[in-house]
CSV table of C-alpha atoms and ligand atoms in Angstrom, one decimal:
chain,number,residue,atom,x,y,z
A,4,VAL,CA,111.8,116.5,101.7
A,5,GLU,CA,114.4,119.3,100.7
A,6,ALA,CA,111.2,121.0,98.5
A,7,ASP,CA,108.9,120.3,101.6
A,8,SER,CA,110.9,122.6,103.4
A,9,ALA,CA,111.1,124.7,100.9
A,10,TRP,CA,107.4,125.6,100.7
A,11,ARG,CA,106.9,125.6,104.0
A,12,ASP,CA,109.3,128.3,104.5
A,13,GLU,CA,107.6,130.0,101.7
A,14,VAL,CA,104.3,129.1,103.1
A,15,ARG,CA,105.3,130.9,106.3
A,16,ARG,CA,106.9,133.9,104.4
A,17,LEU,CA,104.3,134.9,102.4
A,18,ALA,CA,101.7,134.6,105.1
A,19,GLY,CA,103.3,137.0,106.8
A,20,GLU,CA,104.1,139.4,104.1
A,21,ARG,CA,100.3,139.3,104.0
A,22,ASP,CA,99.8,139.7,107.5
A,23,ALA,CA,97.8,136.2,107.0
A,24,VAL,CA,96.6,133.8,109.5
A,25,LEU,CA,96.4,130.4,108.1
A,26,LEU,CA,93.1,127.9,109.6
A,27,ALA,CA,92.7,124.5,108.3
A,28,HIS,CA,89.9,122.0,108.9
A,29,ASN,CA,90.6,118.9,111.1
A,30,TYR,CA,89.6,116.9,107.6
A,31,GLN,CA,92.3,118.9,105.5
A,32,LEU,CA,95.8,117.2,104.2
A,33,PRO,CA,98.5,116.6,106.9
A,34,GLU,CA,100.6,119.4,105.3
A,35,ILE,CA,98.1,121.6,105.7
A,36,GLN,CA,97.2,121.1,108.7
A,37,ASP,CA,101.2,121.2,109.7
A,38,ILE,CA,101.3,124.4,108.5
A,39,ALA,CA,98.0,125.9,110.0
A,40,ASP,CA,98.3,128.5,112.7
A,41,HIS,CA,95.0,126.5,114.0
A,42,THR,CA,93.2,123.3,113.2
A,43,GLY,CA,90.1,122.8,114.6
A,44,ASP,CA,87.0,122.2,114.3
A,45,SER,CA,84.0,124.3,111.8
A,46,LEU,CA,83.4,126.1,115.6
A,47,ALA,CA,86.7,126.8,116.6
A,48,LEU,CA,87.7,127.6,113.2
A,49,SER,CA,85.0,130.3,113.2
A,50,ARG,CA,85.9,131.8,116.8
A,51,ILE,CA,89.4,132.0,115.7
A,52,ALA,CA,88.0,134.0,112.2
A,53,ALA,CA,86.3,136.4,114.1
A,54,GLU,CA,88.8,137.0,117.4
A,55,SER,CA,92.3,137.6,114.5
A,56,ASP,CA,93.7,140.3,114.6
A,57,ALA,CA,95.2,139.8,111.3
A,58,SER,CA,93.9,141.1,108.5
A,59,THR,CA,93.9,138.6,105.6
A,60,ILE,CA,92.0,134.7,106.7
A,61,VAL,CA,93.7,131.9,104.8
A,62,PHE,CA,90.9,129.4,105.1
A,63,CYS,CA,92.2,126.0,104.3
A,64,GLY,CA,88.4,124.3,104.3
A,65,VAL,CA,85.7,124.4,102.2
A,66,HIS,CA,84.0,127.2,100.7
A,67,PHE,CA,81.0,127.3,103.0
A,68,MET,CA,83.7,128.0,106.5
A,69,ALA,CA,85.2,130.5,104.6
A,70,GLU,CA,81.7,132.5,103.7
A,71,THR,CA,80.8,132.6,107.8
A,72,ALA,CA,84.6,134.0,108.6
A,73,LYS,CA,84.2,136.5,105.6
A,74,ILE,CA,80.5,137.0,107.4
A,75,LEU,CA,81.7,137.5,110.8
A,76,SER,CA,84.5,139.6,109.7
A,77,PRO,CA,83.5,141.6,106.5
A,78,HIS,CA,86.4,144.7,106.9
A,79,LYS,CA,89.4,141.4,107.0
A,80,THR,CA,90.4,139.5,103.0
A,81,VAL,CA,89.6,136.3,103.6
A,82,LEU,CA,90.8,133.8,101.3
A,83,ILE,CA,90.4,130.2,100.1
A,84,PRO,CA,93.0,128.3,98.3
A,85,ASP,CA,90.5,126.7,95.8
A,86,ALA,CA,86.2,128.7,95.2
A,87,ARG,CA,85.5,125.7,93.7
A,88,ALA,CA,85.8,123.5,96.8
A,89,GLY,CA,82.1,122.6,97.9
A,90,CYS,CA,79.8,120.2,100.2
A,91,SER,CA,76.9,118.4,99.2
A,92,LEU,CA,75.8,119.0,102.0
A,93,ALA,CA,75.2,122.7,101.7
A,94,ASP,CA,73.8,122.3,98.5
A,95,SER,CA,71.4,120.0,99.8
A,96,ILE,CA,68.9,123.3,100.5
A,97,ASP,CA,69.3,126.8,99.0
A,98,ALA,CA,67.4,130.2,100.0
A,99,ALA,CA,63.8,129.3,97.7
A,100,GLN,CA,63.8,125.9,99.3
A,101,LEU,CA,64.2,127.1,103.2
A,102,ARG,CA,61.6,130.4,102.5
A,103,ALA,CA,59.4,127.7,101.4
A,104,TRP,CA,59.6,125.3,104.3
A,105,LYS,CA,59.5,128.1,106.5
A,106,ALA,CA,56.3,129.7,105.0
A,107,GLU,CA,54.5,126.0,106.2
A,108,HIS,CA,55.5,126.4,109.9
A,109,PRO,CA,54.8,130.5,110.4
A,110,GLY,CA,56.2,131.3,113.7
A,111,ALA,CA,59.2,128.6,113.6
A,112,VAL,CA,62.9,128.8,114.9
A,113,VAL,CA,64.9,128.2,111.9
A,114,VAL,CA,68.3,126.3,113.4
A,115,SER,CA,70.8,125.6,110.2
A,116,TYR,CA,73.8,123.9,110.5
A,117,VAL,CA,77.0,125.7,109.9
A,118,ASN,CA,77.4,123.7,106.0
A,119,THR,CA,75.2,126.3,104.3
A,120,THR,CA,75.2,128.9,102.2
A,121,ALA,CA,75.7,132.5,103.2
A,122,GLU,CA,71.8,132.9,101.2
A,123,VAL,CA,70.6,130.3,103.6
A,124,LYS,CA,72.1,131.6,106.8
A,125,ALA,CA,70.7,134.7,106.0
A,126,GLU,CA,67.0,133.2,106.8
A,127,THR,CA,68.1,131.4,110.0
A,128,ASP,CA,67.9,132.4,112.9
A,129,ILE,CA,70.4,130.9,114.5
A,130,CYS,CA,73.0,129.0,113.0
A,131,CYS,CA,75.0,125.8,114.8
A,132,THR,CA,78.4,123.0,113.9
A,133,SER,CA,77.9,119.7,115.1
A,134,SER,CA,79.5,120.6,118.6
A,135,ASN,CA,76.6,122.6,119.9
A,136,ALA,CA,73.7,121.7,117.8
A,137,VAL,CA,72.3,119.8,121.2
A,138,ASP,CA,73.0,123.1,123.0
A,139,VAL,CA,71.5,125.6,120.5
A,140,VAL,CA,68.4,123.6,120.0
A,141,ALA,CA,68.2,123.5,123.8
A,142,SER,CA,67.8,127.3,124.2
A,143,ILE,CA,64.8,128.1,122.3
A,144,PRO,CA,61.9,127.8,124.0
A,145,ALA,CA,60.4,124.2,124.2
A,146,ASP,CA,56.7,125.3,122.6
A,147,ARG,CA,58.3,126.6,119.7
A,148,GLU,CA,58.6,124.3,117.0
A,149,VAL,CA,62.0,124.4,115.3
A,150,LEU,CA,63.2,123.7,111.6
A,151,PHE,CA,66.8,122.3,111.9
A,152,LEU,CA,68.4,122.1,108.6
A,153,PRO,CA,69.8,120.6,106.1
A,154,ASP,CA,71.3,117.2,107.9
A,155,GLN,CA,69.4,114.4,108.9
A,156,PHE,CA,71.4,112.8,110.6
A,157,LEU,CA,72.6,115.7,112.8
A,158,GLY,CA,68.9,116.3,113.3
A,159,ALA,CA,68.1,113.1,114.4
A,160,HIS,CA,71.1,113.0,117.3
A,161,VAL,CA,69.4,117.0,118.1
A,162,LYS,CA,65.6,115.2,118.3
A,163,ARG,CA,67.4,111.9,119.8
A,164,GLU,CA,69.4,114.2,122.4
A,165,THR,CA,66.5,117.3,123.1
A,166,GLY,CA,63.6,114.9,123.4
A,167,ARG,CA,61.9,117.3,121.1
A,168,ASP,CA,58.8,116.6,119.4
A,169,ASN,CA,58.1,119.8,118.0
A,170,LEU,CA,61.3,119.6,116.0
A,171,HIS,CA,61.6,119.2,111.6
A,172,VAL,CA,64.1,117.8,110.0
A,173,TRP,CA,65.4,118.9,106.5
A,174,ALA,CA,66.3,115.4,104.6
A,175,GLY,CA,69.4,116.0,103.1
A,176,GLU,CA,73.0,114.4,103.9
A,177,CYS,CA,76.8,115.1,103.5
A,178,HIS,CA,77.7,112.3,100.9
A,179,VAL,CA,81.2,111.1,102.7
A,180,HIS,CA,79.3,110.4,106.3
A,181,ALA,CA,76.3,108.7,104.6
A,182,GLY,CA,78.0,106.3,103.1
A,183,ILE,CA,79.9,104.9,106.3
A,184,ASN,CA,77.1,102.7,107.2
A,185,GLY,CA,75.7,101.1,110.0
A,186,PRO,CA,76.9,97.0,108.9
A,187,GLU,CA,80.4,98.2,108.4
A,188,LEU,CA,80.8,100.2,111.7
A,189,ALA,CA,78.5,96.2,113.7
A,190,ALA,CA,81.1,94.3,111.5
A,191,ARG,CA,83.7,96.4,113.1
A,192,ALA,CA,82.5,96.9,115.8
A,193,ALA,CA,82.0,93.7,116.8
A,194,ALA,CA,85.8,92.0,115.2
A,195,ASP,CA,87.1,94.5,118.4
A,196,PRO,CA,85.1,94.7,121.2
A,197,ASP,CA,87.0,96.7,123.0
A,198,ALA,CA,87.6,99.4,121.0
A,199,ASP,CA,86.1,103.1,121.4
A,200,LEU,CA,83.9,104.2,118.8
A,201,PHE,CA,84.1,107.9,118.1
A,202,VAL,CA,81.0,108.7,115.4
A,203,HIS,CA,80.6,111.9,113.9
A,204,PRO,CA,76.6,113.0,113.6
A,205,GLU,CA,76.8,113.5,110.4
A,206,CYS,CA,77.2,109.9,109.5
A,207,GLY,CA,74.5,107.5,109.0
A,208,CYS,CA,75.8,105.1,111.2
A,209,ALA,CA,75.1,107.4,114.7
A,210,THR,CA,71.5,105.8,114.7
A,211,SER,CA,73.1,102.5,114.6
A,212,ALA,CA,76.0,103.0,116.7
A,213,LEU,CA,74.0,103.5,119.8
A,214,TYR,CA,71.9,100.4,118.2
A,215,LEU,CA,74.6,98.7,119.2
A,216,ALA,CA,75.5,100.0,122.1
A,217,GLY,CA,71.5,99.3,123.3
A,218,GLU,CA,71.6,95.5,122.1
A,219,GLY,CA,74.4,95.2,124.9
A,220,VAL,CA,77.3,94.9,121.6
A,221,VAL,CA,79.1,97.8,122.1
A,222,PRO,CA,79.7,99.2,126.1
A,223,ALA,CA,77.5,102.4,126.6
A,224,ASP,CA,79.9,104.4,127.6
A,225,GLN,CA,82.2,103.7,124.7
A,226,VAL,CA,79.9,104.7,122.1
A,227,LYS,CA,81.0,108.3,121.9
A,228,ILE,CA,78.7,111.0,119.4
A,229,LEU,CA,81.9,113.7,118.6
A,230,SER,CA,82.0,116.8,116.7
A,231,THR,CA,85.5,116.8,115.2
A,232,GLY,CA,86.9,119.1,117.6
A,233,ASP,CA,86.0,117.2,120.5
A,234,MET,CA,87.2,114.1,118.6
A,235,VAL,CA,90.9,115.2,119.8
A,236,THR,CA,89.6,116.3,122.9
A,237,GLU,CA,88.4,112.5,124.2
A,238,ALA,CA,91.1,111.3,122.0
A,239,ARG,CA,93.4,112.6,124.9
A,240,SER,CA,91.5,110.8,127.8
A,241,THR,CA,90.5,107.6,126.2
A,242,ARG,CA,91.9,104.5,128.3
A,243,ALA,CA,91.1,102.5,125.1
A,244,ARG,CA,93.6,101.5,123.1
A,245,THR,CA,91.8,100.9,119.8
A,246,VAL,CA,89.4,103.2,118.8
A,247,LEU,CA,87.3,103.1,115.3
A,248,VAL,CA,87.0,106.5,113.7
A,249,ALA,CA,83.4,106.9,111.7
A,250,THR,CA,84.0,110.4,109.8
A,251,GLU,CA,86.3,111.4,107.2
A,252,VAL,CA,89.6,110.2,107.1
A,253,GLY,CA,91.8,113.7,107.7
A,254,MET,CA,90.9,113.1,110.9
A,255,LEU,CA,92.9,110.3,111.8
A,256,HIS,CA,96.3,112.8,111.2
A,257,GLN,CA,95.0,114.9,114.4
A,258,LEU,CA,93.8,111.7,116.2
A,259,ARG,CA,97.3,109.7,116.4
A,260,ARG,CA,99.1,113.7,117.4
A,261,ALA,CA,96.8,113.9,119.9
A,262,ALA,CA,97.1,110.1,121.6
A,263,PRO,CA,100.2,108.7,119.4
A,264,GLU,CA,99.8,105.4,121.6
A,265,VAL,CA,96.1,104.7,120.7
A,266,ASP,CA,95.3,103.0,117.3
A,267,PHE,CA,93.0,105.0,115.5
A,268,ARG,CA,90.8,103.0,113.1
A,269,ALA,CA,88.6,104.4,110.1
A,270,VAL,CA,85.6,102.4,110.1
A,271,ASN,CA,85.5,103.4,105.8
A,272,ASP,CA,88.8,104.4,104.8
A,273,ARG,CA,87.1,105.6,101.6
A,274,ALA,CA,85.2,108.3,103.5
A,275,SER,CA,87.6,110.8,101.9
A,276,CYS,CA,85.4,114.4,101.2
A,277,ARG,CA,86.7,115.5,97.6
A,278,TYR,CA,86.2,119.1,98.4
A,279,MET,CA,88.7,118.9,101.6
A,280,LYS,CA,90.8,117.6,99.7
A,281,MET,CA,91.1,120.3,96.7
A,282,ILE,CA,92.7,122.5,99.3
A,283,THR,CA,96.7,120.7,98.0
A,284,PRO,CA,99.7,122.5,98.8
A,285,ALA,CA,100.2,123.9,95.5
A,286,ALA,CA,96.6,125.9,96.2
A,287,LEU,CA,97.7,127.0,99.3
A,288,LEU,CA,101.1,128.3,97.5
A,289,ARG,CA,98.9,129.8,94.7
A,290,SER,CA,96.4,131.3,97.4
A,291,LEU,CA,99.5,133.3,99.0
A,292,ARG,CA,100.8,134.6,96.2
A,293,GLU,CA,98.0,135.2,94.2
A,294,GLY,CA,95.9,136.5,96.9
A,295,ALA,CA,93.0,134.4,95.3
A,296,ASP,CA,90.5,132.9,95.8
A,297,GLU,CA,89.1,135.5,97.1
A,298,VAL,CA,85.8,135.0,99.2
A,299,HIS,CA,83.1,137.8,98.9
A,300,VAL,CA,79.2,137.4,100.2
A,301,ASP,CA,76.8,140.5,99.2
A,302,PRO,CA,77.0,143.2,102.3
A,303,ALA,CA,73.5,142.7,102.1
A,304,VAL,CA,73.7,139.1,102.8
A,305,ALA,CA,76.0,139.4,105.2
A,306,GLU,CA,73.9,141.7,107.0
A,307,ARG,CA,71.1,139.4,107.4
A,308,ALA,CA,73.6,136.2,108.2
A,309,ARG,CA,75.2,138.3,110.7
A,310,GLY,CA,73.3,137.3,113.5
A,311,ALA,CA,72.5,134.2,113.5
A,312,VAL,CA,76.2,133.3,112.8
A,313,ARG,CA,77.3,135.4,116.0
A,314,ARG,CA,74.3,133.5,117.9
A,315,MET,CA,76.7,130.1,116.8
A,316,ILE,CA,79.5,131.3,117.8
A,317,GLU,CA,78.5,132.9,121.4
A,318,ILE,CA,76.3,129.5,122.9
A,319,GLY,CA,78.2,126.4,123.7
A,320,LYS,CA,81.0,128.6,124.8
B,405,13P,P1,83.0,120.1,112.5
B,405,13P,O1,84.2,119.7,112.5
B,405,13P,O2,82.2,120.9,113.2
B,405,13P,O3,82.3,118.1,113.1
B,405,13P,O4,82.5,119.5,111.4
B,405,13P,C1,82.5,118.6,109.9
B,405,13P,C2,81.9,118.2,108.9
B,405,13P,O5,81.6,117.5,108.0
B,405,13P,C3,82.4,119.7,108.4
B,405,13P,O6,82.5,119.8,106.7
B,406,SF4,FE1,81.0,119.2,103.2
B,406,SF4,FE2,80.6,116.4,104.4
B,406,SF4,FE3,82.7,117.4,102.7
B,406,SF4,FE4,82.5,117.9,105.3
B,406,SF4,S1,82.9,115.7,104.7
B,406,SF4,S2,83.1,119.2,103.7
B,406,SF4,S3,80.0,118.3,105.1
B,406,SF4,S4,81.3,116.9,101.7
């Protein structure tokens, strides 16, 4: 406890010295979430990064998130405590693959999930996150073809919600969310029929959750497909005593803080993202001491990506 409070004091002191704002994604370790100035989902953190007056942004999350902050604020210093914190979903498509896909669908509007590299964003018309993907696609004229990438499960969710049949979906996936499977969810839901289900749209089991609702295994109003930020909002108003949570386990910390009286349980307690967990207390301290790891995006790439990211933070406000 002594060491913890010394760590906290040192982190706050160094952040003040560097004029740094600390941002933490909802999947970060609890101690990182607790010391951050802001904790939230990808969209909320992008908006905060764009609006902050601080000269340095310390992004406790994964690399594409820090890159997105740099694209929006090229004159700010953006640090990530460990540059090796990647994302298996962002790795599932590169710029050359996207160019080849675009060539097969001339004139299509390209919608990329924020979980992509800066180079992929530079080839994109509009970025989105899980909290505004449906709004982003709905903003595109119905007669235009849409290429949606890289997450197949989020893509299937958007397709269902918008009813578009001219939406093509890339076959990428997040290894953590894809691993939360339908049978596991069905067994947990059947054992606890009064529980709400909070399901992230990147989950392979999102379709199964809706199937369970359709079959009457779980009442339809207890199945909620939500971004991580929307889960926190929903937690504050749920009347359920138990909530089964299908997403990365770091999420439980903010949910329990938002609604301490509710019993939040992970559908799969092995669903931990090793990239998110690379941002340790020691890594954050080193980052602030050394001004590392600094995130750079090629200015020409950032310039081409900026419009797509700006559209993302405007839609669904
Ligand atoms: P959101 O926080 O935007 O829902 O994203 C989830 C995610 O997997 C980020 O890596
Ligand atoms: Fe990427 Fe999945 Fe980790 Fe999110 S949980 S950062 S999508 S690998």
